[in-house]
mmCIF file of N, CA, C and O in Angstrom:
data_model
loop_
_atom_site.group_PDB
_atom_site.id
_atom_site.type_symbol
_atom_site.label_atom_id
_atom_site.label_comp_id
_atom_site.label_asym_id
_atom_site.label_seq_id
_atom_site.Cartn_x
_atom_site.Cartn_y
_atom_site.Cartn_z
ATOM 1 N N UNK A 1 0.847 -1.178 0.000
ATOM 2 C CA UNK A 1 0.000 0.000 0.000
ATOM 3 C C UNK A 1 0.884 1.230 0.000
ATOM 4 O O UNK A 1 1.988 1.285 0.542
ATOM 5 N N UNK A 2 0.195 2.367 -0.769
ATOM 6 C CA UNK A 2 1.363 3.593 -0.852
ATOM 7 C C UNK A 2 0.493 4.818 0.116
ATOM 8 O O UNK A 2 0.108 5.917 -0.285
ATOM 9 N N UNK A 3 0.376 4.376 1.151
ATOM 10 C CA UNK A 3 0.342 5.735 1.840
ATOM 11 C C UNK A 3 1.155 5.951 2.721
ATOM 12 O O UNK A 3 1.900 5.133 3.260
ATOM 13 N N UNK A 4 1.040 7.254 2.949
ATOM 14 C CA UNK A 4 2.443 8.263 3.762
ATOM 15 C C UNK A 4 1.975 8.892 4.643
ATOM 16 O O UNK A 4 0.985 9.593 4.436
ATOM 17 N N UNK A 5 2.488 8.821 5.711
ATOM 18 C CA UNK A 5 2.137 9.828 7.128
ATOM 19 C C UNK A 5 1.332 11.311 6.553
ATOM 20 O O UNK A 5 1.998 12.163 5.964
ATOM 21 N N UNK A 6 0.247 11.446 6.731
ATOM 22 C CA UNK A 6 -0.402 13.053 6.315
ATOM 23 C C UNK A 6 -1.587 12.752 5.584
ATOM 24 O O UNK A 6 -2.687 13.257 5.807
ATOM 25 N N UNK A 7 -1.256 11.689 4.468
ATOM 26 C CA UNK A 7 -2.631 10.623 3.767
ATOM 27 C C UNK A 7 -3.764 11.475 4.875
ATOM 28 O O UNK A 7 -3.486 11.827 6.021
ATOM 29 N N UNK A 8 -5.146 11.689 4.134
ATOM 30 C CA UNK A 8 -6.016 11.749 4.429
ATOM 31 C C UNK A 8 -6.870 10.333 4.268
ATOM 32 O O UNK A 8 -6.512 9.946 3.156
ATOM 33 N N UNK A 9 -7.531 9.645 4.633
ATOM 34 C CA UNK A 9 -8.267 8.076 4.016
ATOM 35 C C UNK A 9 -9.808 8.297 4.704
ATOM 36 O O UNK A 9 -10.183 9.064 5.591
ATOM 37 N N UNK A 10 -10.284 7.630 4.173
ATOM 38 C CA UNK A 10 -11.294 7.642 4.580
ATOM 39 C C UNK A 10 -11.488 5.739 4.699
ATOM 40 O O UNK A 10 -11.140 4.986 3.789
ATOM 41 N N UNK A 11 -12.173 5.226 6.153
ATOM 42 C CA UNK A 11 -12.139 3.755 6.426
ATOM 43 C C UNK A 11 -13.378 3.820 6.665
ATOM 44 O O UNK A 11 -14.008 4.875 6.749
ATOM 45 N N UNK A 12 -13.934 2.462 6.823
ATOM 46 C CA UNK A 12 -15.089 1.518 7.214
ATOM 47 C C UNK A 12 -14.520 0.108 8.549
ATOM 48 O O UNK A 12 -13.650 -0.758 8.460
ATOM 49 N N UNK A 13 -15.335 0.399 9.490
ATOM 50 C CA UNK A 13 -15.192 -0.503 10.482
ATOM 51 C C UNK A 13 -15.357 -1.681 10.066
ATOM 52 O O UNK A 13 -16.342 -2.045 9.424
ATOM 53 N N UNK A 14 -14.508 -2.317 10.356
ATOM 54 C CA UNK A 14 -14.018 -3.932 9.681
ATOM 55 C C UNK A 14 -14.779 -4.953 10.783
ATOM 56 O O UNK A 14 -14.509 -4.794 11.973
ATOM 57 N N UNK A 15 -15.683 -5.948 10.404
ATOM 58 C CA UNK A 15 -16.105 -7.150 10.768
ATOM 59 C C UNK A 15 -15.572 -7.969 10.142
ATOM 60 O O UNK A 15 -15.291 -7.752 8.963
ATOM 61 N N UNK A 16 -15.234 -9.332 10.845
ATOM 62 C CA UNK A 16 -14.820 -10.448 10.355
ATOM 63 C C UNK A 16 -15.421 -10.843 9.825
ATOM 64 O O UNK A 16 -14.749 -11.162 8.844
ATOM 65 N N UNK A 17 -16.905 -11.308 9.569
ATOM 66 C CA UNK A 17 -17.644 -12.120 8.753
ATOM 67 C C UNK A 17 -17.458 -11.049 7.033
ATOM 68 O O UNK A 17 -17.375 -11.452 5.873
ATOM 69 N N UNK A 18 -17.453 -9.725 7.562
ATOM 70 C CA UNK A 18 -17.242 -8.145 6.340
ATOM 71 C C UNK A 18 -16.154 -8.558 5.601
ATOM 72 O O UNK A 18 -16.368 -8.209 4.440
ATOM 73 N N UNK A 19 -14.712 -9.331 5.720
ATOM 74 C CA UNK A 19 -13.657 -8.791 5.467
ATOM 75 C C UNK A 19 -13.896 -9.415 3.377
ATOM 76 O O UNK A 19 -14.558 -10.313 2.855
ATOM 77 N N UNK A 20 -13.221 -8.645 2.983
ATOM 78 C CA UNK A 20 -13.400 -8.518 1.232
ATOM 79 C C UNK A 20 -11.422 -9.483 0.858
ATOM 80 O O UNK A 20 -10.240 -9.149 0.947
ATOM 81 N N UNK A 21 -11.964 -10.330 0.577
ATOM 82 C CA UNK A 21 -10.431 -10.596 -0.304
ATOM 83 C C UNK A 21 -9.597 -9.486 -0.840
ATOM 84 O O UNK A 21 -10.276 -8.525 -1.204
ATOM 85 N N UNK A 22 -8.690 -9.393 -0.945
ATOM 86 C CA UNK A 22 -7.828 -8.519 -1.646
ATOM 87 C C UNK A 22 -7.535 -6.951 -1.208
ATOM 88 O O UNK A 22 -6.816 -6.092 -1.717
ATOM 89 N N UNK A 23 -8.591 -6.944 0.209
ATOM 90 C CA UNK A 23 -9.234 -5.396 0.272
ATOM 91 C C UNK A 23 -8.021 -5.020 1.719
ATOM 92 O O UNK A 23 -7.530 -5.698 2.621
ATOM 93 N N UNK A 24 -7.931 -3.568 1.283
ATOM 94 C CA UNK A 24 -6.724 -3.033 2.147
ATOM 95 C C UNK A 24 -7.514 -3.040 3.787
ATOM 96 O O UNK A 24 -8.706 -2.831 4.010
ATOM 97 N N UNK A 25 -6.653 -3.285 4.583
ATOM 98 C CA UNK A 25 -6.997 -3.147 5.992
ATOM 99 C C UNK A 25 -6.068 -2.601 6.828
ATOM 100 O O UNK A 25 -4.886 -2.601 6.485
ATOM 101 N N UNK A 26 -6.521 -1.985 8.203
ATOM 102 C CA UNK A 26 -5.726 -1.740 9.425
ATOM 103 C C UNK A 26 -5.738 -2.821 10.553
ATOM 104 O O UNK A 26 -6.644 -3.182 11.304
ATOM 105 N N UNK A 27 -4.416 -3.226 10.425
ATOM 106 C CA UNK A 27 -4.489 -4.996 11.394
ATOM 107 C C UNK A 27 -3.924 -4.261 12.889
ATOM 108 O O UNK A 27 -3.294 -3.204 12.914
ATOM 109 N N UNK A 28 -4.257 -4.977 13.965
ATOM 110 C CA UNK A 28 -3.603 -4.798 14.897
ATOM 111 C C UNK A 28 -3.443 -5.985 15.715
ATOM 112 O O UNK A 28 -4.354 -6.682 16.163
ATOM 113 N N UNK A 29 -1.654 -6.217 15.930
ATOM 114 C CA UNK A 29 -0.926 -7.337 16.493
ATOM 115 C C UNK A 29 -0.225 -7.247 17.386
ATOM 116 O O UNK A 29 0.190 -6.132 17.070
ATOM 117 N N UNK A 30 0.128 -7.392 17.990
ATOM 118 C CA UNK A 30 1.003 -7.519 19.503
ATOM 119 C C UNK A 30 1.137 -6.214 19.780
ATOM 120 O O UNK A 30 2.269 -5.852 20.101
ATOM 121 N N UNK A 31 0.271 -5.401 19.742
ATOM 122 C CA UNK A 31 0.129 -3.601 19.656
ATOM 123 C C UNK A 31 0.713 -3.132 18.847
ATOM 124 O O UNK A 31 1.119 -2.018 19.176
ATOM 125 N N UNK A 32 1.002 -3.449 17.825
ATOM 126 C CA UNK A 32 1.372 -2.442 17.057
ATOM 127 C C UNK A 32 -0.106 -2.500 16.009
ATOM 128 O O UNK A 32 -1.069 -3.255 16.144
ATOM 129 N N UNK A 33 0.168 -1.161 14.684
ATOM 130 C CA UNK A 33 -0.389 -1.107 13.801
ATOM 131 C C UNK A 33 0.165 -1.284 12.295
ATOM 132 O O UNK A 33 1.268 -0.957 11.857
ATOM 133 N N UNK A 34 -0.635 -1.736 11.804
ATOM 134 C CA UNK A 34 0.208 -2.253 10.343
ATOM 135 C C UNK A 34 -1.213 -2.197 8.905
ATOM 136 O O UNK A 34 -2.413 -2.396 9.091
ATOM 137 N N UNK A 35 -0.462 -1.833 7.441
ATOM 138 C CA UNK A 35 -1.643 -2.059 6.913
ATOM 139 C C UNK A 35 -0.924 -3.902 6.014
ATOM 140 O O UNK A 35 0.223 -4.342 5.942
ATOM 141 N N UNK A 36 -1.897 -4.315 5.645
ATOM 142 C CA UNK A 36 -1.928 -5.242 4.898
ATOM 143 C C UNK A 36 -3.094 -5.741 4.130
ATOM 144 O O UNK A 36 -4.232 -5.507 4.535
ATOM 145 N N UNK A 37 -2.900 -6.347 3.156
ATOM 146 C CA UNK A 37 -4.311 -6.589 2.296
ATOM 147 C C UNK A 37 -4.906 -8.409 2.981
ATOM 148 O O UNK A 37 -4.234 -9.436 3.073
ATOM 149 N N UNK A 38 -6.264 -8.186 3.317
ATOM 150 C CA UNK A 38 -6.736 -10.156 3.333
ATOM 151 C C UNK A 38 -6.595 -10.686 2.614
ATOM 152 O O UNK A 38 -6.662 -10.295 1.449
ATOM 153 N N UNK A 39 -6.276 -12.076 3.060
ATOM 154 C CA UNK A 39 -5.992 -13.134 1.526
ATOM 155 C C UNK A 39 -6.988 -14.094 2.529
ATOM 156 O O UNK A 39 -6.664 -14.350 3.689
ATOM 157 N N UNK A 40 -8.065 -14.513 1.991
ATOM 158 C CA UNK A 40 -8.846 -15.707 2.502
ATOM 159 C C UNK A 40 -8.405 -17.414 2.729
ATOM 160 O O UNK A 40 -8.643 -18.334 3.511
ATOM 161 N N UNK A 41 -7.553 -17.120 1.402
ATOM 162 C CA UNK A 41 -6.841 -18.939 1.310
ATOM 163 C C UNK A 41 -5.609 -18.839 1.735
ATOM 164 O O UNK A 41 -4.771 -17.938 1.716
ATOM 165 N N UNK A 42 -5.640 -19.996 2.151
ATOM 166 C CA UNK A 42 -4.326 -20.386 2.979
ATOM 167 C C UNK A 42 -2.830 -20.547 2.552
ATOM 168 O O UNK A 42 -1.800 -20.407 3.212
ATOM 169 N N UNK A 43 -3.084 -20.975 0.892
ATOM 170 C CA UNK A 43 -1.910 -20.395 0.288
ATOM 171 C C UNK A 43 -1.749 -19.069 -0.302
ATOM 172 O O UNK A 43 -2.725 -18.801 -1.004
ATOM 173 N N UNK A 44 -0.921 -18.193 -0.274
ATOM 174 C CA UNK A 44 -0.841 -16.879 -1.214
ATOM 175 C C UNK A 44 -0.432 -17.329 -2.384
ATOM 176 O O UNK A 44 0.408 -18.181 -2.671
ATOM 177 N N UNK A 45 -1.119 -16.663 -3.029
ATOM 178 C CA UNK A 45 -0.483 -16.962 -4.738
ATOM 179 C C UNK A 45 0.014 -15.302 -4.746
ATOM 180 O O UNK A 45 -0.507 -14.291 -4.276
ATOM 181 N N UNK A 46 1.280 -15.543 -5.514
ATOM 182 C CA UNK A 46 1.982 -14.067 -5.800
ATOM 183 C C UNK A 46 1.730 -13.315 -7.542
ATOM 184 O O UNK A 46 2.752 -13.315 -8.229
ATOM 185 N N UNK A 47 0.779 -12.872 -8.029
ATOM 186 C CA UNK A 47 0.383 -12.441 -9.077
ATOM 187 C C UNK A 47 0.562 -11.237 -9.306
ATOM 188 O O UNK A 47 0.045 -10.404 -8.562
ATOM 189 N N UNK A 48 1.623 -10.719 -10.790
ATOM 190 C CA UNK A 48 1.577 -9.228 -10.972
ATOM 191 C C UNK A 48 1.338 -8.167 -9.926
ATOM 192 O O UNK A 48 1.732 -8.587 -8.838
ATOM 193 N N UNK A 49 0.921 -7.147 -9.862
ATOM 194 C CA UNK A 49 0.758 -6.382 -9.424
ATOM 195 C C UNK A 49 0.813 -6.212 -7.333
ATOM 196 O O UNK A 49 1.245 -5.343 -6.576
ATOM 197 N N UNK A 50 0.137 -7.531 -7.129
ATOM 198 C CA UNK A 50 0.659 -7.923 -5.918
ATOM 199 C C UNK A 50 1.601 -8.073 -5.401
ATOM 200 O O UNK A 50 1.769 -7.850 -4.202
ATOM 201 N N UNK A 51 2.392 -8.460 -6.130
ATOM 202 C CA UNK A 51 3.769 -8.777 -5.748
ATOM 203 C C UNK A 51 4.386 -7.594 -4.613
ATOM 204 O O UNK A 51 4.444 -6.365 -4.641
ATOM 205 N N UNK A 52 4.725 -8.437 -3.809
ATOM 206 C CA UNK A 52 5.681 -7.613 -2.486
ATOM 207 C C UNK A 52 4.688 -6.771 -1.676
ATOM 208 O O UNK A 52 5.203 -5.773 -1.172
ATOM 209 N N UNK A 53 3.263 -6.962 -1.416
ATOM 210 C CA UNK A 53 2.625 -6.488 -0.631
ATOM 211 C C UNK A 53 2.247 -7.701 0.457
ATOM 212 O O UNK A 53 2.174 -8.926 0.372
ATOM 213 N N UNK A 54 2.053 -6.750 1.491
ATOM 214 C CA UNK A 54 1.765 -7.714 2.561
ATOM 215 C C UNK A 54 0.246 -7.743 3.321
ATOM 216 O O UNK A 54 -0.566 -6.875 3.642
ATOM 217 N N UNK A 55 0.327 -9.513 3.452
ATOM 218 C CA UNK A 55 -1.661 -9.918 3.263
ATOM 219 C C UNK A 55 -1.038 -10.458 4.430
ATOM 220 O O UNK A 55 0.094 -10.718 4.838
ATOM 221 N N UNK A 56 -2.548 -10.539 4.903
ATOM 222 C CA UNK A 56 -2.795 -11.364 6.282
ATOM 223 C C UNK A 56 -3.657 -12.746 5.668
ATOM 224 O O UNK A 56 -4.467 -12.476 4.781
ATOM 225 N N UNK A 57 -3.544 -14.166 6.063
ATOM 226 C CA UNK A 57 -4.139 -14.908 5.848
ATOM 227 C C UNK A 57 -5.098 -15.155 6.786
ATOM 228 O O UNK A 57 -4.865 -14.636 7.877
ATOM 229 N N UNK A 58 -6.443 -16.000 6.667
ATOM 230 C CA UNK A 58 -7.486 -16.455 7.826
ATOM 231 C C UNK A 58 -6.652 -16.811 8.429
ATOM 232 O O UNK A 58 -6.497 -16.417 9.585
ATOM 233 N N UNK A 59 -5.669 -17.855 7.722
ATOM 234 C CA UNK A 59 -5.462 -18.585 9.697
ATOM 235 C C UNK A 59 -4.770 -17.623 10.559
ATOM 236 O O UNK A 59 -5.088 -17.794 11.736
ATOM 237 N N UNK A 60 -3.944 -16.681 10.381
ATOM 238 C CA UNK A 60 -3.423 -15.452 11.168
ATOM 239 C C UNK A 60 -4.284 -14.699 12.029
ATOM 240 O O UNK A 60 -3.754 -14.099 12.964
ATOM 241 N N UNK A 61 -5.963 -14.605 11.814
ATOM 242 C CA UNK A 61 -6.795 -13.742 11.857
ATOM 243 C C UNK A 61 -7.347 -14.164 13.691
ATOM 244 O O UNK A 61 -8.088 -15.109 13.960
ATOM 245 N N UNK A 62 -6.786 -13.243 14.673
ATOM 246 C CA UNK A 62 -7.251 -14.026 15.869
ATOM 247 C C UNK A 62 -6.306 -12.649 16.809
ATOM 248 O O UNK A 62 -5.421 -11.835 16.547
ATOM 249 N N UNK A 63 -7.244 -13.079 18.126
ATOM 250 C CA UNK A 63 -6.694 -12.147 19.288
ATOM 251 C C UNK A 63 -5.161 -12.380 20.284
ATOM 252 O O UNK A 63 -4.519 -11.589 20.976
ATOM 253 N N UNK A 64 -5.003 -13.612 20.012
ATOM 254 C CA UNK A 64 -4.086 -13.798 20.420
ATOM 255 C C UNK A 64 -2.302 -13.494 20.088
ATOM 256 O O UNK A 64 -2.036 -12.618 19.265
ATOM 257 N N UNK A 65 -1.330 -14.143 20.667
ATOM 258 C CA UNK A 65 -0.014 -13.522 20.395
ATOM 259 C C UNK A 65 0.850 -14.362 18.869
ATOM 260 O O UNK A 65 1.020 -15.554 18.610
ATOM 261 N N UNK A 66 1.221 -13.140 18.146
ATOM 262 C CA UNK A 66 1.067 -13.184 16.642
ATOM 263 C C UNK A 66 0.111 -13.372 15.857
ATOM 264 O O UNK A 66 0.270 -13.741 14.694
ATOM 265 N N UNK A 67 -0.908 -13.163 16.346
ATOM 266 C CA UNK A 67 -2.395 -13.116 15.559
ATOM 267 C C UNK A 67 -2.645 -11.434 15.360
ATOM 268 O O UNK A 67 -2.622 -10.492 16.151
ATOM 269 N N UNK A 68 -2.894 -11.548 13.904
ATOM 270 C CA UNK A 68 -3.647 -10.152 14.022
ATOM 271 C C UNK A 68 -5.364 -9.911 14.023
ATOM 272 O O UNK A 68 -6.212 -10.792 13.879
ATOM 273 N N UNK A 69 -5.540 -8.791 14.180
ATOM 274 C CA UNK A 69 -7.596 -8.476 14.109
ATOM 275 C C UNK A 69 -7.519 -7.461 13.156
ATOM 276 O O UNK A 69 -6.484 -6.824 12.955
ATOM 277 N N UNK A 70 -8.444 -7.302 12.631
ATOM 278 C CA UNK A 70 -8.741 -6.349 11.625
ATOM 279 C C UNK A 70 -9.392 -4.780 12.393
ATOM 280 O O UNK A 70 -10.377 -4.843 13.129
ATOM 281 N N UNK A 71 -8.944 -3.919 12.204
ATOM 282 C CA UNK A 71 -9.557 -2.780 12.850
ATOM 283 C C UNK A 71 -10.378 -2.096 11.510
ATOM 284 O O UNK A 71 -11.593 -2.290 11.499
ATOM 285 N N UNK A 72 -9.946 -1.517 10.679
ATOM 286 C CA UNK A 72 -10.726 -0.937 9.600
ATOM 287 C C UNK A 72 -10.219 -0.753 8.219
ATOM 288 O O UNK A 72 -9.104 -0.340 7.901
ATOM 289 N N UNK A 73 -10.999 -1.044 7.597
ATOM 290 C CA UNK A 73 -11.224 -1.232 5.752
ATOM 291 C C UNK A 73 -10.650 0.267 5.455
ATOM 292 O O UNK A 73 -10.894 1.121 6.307
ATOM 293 N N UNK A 74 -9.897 0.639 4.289
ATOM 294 C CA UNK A 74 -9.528 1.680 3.602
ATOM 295 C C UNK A 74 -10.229 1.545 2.911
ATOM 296 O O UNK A 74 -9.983 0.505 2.300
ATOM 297 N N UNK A 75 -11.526 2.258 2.387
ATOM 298 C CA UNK A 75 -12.150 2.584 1.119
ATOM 299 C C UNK A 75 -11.638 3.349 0.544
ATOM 300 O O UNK A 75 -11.815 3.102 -0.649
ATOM 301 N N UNK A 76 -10.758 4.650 0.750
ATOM 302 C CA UNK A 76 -10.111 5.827 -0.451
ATOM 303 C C UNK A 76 -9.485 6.122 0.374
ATOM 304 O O UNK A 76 -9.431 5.894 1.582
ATOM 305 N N UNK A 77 -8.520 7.154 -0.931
ATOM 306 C CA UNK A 77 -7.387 8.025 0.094
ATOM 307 C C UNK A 77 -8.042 9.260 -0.471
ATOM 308 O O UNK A 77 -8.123 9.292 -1.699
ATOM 309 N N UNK A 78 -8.625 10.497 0.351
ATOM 310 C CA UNK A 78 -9.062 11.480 0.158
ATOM 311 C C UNK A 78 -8.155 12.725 -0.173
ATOM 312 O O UNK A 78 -8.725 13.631 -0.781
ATOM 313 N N UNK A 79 -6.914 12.889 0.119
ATOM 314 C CA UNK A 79 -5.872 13.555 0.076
ATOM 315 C C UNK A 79 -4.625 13.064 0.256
ATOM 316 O O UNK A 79 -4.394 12.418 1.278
ATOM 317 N N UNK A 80 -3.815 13.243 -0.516
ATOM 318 C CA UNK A 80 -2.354 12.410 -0.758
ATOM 319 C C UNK A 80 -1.361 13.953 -0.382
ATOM 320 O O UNK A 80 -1.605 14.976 -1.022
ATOM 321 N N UNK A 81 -0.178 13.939 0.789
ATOM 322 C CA UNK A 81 0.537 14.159 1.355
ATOM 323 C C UNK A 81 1.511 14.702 -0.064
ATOM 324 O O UNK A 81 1.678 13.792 -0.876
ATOM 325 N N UNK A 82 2.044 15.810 -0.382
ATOM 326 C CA UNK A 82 2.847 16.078 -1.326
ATOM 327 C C UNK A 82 4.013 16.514 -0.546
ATOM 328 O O UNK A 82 3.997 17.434 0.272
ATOM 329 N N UNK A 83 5.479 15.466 -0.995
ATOM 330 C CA UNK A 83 6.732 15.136 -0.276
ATOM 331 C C UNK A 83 7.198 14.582 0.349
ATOM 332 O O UNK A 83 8.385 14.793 0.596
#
């Protein structure tokens, strides 16, 4: 994902049963914050444009330690940070 500290975005509160394949998210794991895209299946397939982005798989998807949760969906970036 290409956003930069200042990004304006606009999100949607993420449910688990909600989460969209492929769709950008805000994960949160052992406290920190991170974005990454869902991948539903258990293997990643690495295709064009994907390449070198980072997905969370279901089985990752959990409260516990190295598990992440989904906090919220990026629908747009409303303003992009110039510099």
């Amino acid at each position: 994902a290409d956003l930069r500290e200042g990004d304006v975005i606009f999100c949607k509160d993420a449910r688990l049963p909600d989460l969209v394949a492929h769709a950008l998210y805000i994960w949160r794991a052992d406290g920190s914050l991170f974005l990454a895209r869902y991948q539903p299946l258990p293997a990643l397939e690495r295709v064009g444009d994907r390449v070198g982005e980072r997905y969370v798989t279901k089985q990752l998807i959990g409260a516990g330690e190295g598990e992440a949760m989904p906090l919220a969906r990026i629908v747009a970036i409303a303003i992009r940070k110039i510099g």
